[in-house]
Coordinates of N, CA, C and O in Angstrom, one line a residue:
X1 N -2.4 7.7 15.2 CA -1.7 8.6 14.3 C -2.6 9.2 13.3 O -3.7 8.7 12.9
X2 N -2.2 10.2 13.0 CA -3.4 11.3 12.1 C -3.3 10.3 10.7 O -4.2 10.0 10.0
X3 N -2.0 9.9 10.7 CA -1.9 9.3 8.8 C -2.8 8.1 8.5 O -3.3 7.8 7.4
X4 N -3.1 7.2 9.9 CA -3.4 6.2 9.8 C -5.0 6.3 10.2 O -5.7 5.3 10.2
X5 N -5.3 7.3 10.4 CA -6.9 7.5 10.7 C -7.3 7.8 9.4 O -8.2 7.2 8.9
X6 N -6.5 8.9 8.6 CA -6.8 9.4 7.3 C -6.9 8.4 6.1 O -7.6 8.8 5.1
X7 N -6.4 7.3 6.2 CA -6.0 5.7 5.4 C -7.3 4.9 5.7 O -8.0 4.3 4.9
X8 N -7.6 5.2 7.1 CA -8.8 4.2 7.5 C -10.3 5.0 6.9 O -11.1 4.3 6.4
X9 N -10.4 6.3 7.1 CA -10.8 7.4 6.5 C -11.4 6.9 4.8 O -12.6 6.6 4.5
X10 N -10.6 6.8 4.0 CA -10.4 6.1 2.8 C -10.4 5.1 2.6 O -9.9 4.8 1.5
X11 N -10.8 4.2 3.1 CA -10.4 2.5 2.9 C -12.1 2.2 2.5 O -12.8 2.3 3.6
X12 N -13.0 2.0 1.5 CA -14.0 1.1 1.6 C -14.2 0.0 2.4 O -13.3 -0.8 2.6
X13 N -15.7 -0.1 2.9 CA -15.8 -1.1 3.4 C -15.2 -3.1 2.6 O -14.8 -4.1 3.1
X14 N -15.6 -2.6 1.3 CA -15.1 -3.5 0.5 C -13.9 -4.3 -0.1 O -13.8 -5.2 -0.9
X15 N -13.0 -3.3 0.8 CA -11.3 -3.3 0.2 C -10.9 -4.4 1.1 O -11.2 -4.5 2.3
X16 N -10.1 -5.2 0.6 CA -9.2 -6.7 1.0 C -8.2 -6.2 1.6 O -7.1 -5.9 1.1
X17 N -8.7 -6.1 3.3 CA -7.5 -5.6 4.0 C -6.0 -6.7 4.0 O -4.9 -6.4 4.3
X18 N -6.3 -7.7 3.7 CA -5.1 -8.5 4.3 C -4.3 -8.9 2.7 O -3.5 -9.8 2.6
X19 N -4.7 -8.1 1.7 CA -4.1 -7.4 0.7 C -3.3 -6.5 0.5 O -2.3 -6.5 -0.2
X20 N -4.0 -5.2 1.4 CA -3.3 -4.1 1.6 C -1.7 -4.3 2.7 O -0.6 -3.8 2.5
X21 N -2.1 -5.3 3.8 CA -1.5 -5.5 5.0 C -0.3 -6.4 3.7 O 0.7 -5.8 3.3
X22 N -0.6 -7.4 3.3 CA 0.6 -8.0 2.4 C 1.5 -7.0 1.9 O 2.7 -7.0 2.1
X23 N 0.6 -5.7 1.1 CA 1.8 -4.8 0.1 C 2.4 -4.1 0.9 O 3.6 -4.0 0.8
X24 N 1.8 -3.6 2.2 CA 3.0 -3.0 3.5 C 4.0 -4.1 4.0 O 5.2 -3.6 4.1
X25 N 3.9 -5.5 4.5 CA 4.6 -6.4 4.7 C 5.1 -6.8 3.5 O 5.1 -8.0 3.9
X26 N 5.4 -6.9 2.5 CA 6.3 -7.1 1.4 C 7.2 -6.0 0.7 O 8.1 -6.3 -0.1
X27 N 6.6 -4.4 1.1 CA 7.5 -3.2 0.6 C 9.3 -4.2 0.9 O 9.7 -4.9 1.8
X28 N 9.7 -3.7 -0.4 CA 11.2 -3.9 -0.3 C 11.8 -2.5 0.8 O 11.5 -1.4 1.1
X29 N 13.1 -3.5 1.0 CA 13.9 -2.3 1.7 C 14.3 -1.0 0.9 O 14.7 -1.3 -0.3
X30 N 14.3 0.3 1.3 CA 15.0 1.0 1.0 C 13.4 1.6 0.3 O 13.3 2.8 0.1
X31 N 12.4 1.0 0.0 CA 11.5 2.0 -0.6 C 10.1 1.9 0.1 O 9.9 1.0 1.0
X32 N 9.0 2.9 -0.3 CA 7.8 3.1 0.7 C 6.8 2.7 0.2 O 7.0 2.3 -1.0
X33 N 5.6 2.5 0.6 CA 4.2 2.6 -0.2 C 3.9 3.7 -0.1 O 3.8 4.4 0.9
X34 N 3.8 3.8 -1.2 CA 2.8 5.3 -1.8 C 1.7 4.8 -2.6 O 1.6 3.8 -3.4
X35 N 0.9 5.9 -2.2 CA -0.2 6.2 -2.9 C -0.3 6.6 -4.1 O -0.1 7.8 -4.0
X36 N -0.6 6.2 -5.5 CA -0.6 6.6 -6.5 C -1.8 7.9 -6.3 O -1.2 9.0 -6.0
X37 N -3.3 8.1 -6.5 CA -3.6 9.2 -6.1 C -3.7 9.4 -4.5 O -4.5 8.8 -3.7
X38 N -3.1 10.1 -4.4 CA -2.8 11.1 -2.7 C -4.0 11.0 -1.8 O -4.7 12.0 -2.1
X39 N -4.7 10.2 -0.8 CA -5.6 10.3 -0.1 C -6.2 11.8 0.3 O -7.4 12.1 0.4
X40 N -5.0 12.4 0.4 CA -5.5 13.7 0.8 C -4.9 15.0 -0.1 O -4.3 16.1 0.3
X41 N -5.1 14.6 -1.3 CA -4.9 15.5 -2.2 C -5.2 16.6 -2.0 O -6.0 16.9 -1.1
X42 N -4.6 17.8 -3.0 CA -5.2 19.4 -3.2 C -6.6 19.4 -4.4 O -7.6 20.0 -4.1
X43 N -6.5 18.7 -5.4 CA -7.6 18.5 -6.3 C -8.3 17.6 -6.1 O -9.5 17.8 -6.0
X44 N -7.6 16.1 -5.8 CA -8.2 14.7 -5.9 C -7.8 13.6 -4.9 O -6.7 13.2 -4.6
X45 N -9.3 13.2 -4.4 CA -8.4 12.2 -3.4 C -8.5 10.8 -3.7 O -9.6 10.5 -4.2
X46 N -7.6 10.0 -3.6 CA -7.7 8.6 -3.9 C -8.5 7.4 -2.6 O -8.8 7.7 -1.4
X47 N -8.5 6.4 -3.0 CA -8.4 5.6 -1.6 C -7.8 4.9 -1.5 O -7.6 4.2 -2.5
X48 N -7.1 4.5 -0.1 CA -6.8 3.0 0.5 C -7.1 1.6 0.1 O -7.6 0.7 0.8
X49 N -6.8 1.7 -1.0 CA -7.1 -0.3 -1.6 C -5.9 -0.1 -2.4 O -5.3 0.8 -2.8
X50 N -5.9 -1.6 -2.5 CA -4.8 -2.4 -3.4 C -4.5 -1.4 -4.6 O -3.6 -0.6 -4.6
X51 N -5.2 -1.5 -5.3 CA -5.1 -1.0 -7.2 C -4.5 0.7 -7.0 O -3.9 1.2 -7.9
X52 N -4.5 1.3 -5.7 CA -3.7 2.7 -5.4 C -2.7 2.9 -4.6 O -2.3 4.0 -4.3
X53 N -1.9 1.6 -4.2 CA -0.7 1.3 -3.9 C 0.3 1.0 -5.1 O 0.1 0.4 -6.2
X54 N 1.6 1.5 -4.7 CA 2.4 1.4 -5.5 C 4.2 1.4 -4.8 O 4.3 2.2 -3.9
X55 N 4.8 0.9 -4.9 CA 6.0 0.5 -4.3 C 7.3 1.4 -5.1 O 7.9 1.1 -6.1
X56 N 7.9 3.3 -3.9 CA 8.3 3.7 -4.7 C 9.9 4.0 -3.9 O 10.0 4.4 -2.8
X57 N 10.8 3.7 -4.6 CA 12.3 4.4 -3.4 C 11.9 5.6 -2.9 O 11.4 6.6 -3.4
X58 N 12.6 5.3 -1.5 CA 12.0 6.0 -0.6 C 12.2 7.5 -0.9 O 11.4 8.4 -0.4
X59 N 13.3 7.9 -1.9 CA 13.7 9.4 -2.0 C 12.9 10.0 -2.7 O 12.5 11.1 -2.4
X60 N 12.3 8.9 -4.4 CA 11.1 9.5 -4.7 C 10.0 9.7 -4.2 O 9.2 10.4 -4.6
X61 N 10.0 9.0 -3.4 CA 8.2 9.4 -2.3 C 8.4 10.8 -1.9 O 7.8 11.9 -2.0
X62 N 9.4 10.5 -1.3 CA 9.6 12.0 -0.6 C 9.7 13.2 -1.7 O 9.3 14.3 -1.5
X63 N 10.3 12.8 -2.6 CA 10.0 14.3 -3.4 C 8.6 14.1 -4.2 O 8.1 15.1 -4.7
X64 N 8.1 13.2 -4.4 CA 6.6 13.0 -4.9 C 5.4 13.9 -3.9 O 4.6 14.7 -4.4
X65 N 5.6 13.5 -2.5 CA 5.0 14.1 -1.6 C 3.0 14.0 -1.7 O 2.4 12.9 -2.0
X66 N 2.7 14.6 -1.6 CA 1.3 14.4 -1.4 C 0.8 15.0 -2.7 O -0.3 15.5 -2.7
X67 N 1.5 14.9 -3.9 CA 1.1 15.2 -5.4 C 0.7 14.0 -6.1 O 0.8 13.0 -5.4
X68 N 0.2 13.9 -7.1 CA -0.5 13.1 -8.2 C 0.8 12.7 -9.1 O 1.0 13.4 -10.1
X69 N 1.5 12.0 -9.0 CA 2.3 11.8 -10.5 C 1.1 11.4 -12.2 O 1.1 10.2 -12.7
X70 N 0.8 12.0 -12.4 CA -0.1 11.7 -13.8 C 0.1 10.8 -14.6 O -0.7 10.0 -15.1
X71 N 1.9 10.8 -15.0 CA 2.2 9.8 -15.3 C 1.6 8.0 -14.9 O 0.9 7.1 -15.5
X72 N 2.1 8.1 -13.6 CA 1.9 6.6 -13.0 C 0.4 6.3 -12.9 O -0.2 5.3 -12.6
X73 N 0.0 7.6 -13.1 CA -1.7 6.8 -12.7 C -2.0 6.7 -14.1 O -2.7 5.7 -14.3
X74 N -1.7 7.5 -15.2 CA -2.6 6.9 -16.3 C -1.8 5.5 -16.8 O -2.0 5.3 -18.0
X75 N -1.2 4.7 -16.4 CA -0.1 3.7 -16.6 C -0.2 2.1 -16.0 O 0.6 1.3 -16.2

């Protein structure tokens, strides 16, 4: 899948996959992992490690979408 090439794309060599694999196997029901900065941002891209996951209900991801909340990242 394009999303998951784009994630791998982003992932340092140095990032604790079986870190990342926990915050996907532990998302609660009803909400997503999101990316605090957007892998494939319009300005800025983030990457695939732990410290840029974040655990959000699913309706705000979806209206978050592939934007930066500023908020949550300087926080």
């Amino acid at each position: 899948r394009r999303t998951q090439a784009a994630r791998r794309a982003c992932m340092p060599k140095w990032v604790d996959r079986a870190a990342i694999k926990a915050i996907y196997d532990n998302c609660p029901s009803g909400y997503h992992v999101d990316h605090i900065v957007p892998i494939k941002g319009k300005y800025v891209c983030g990457l695939h490690v732990p410290e840029n996951l974040q655990y959000l209900p699913a309706i705000d991801n979806i209206k978050k979408g592939n934007r930066i909340d500023l908020q949550s990242a300087i926080t």
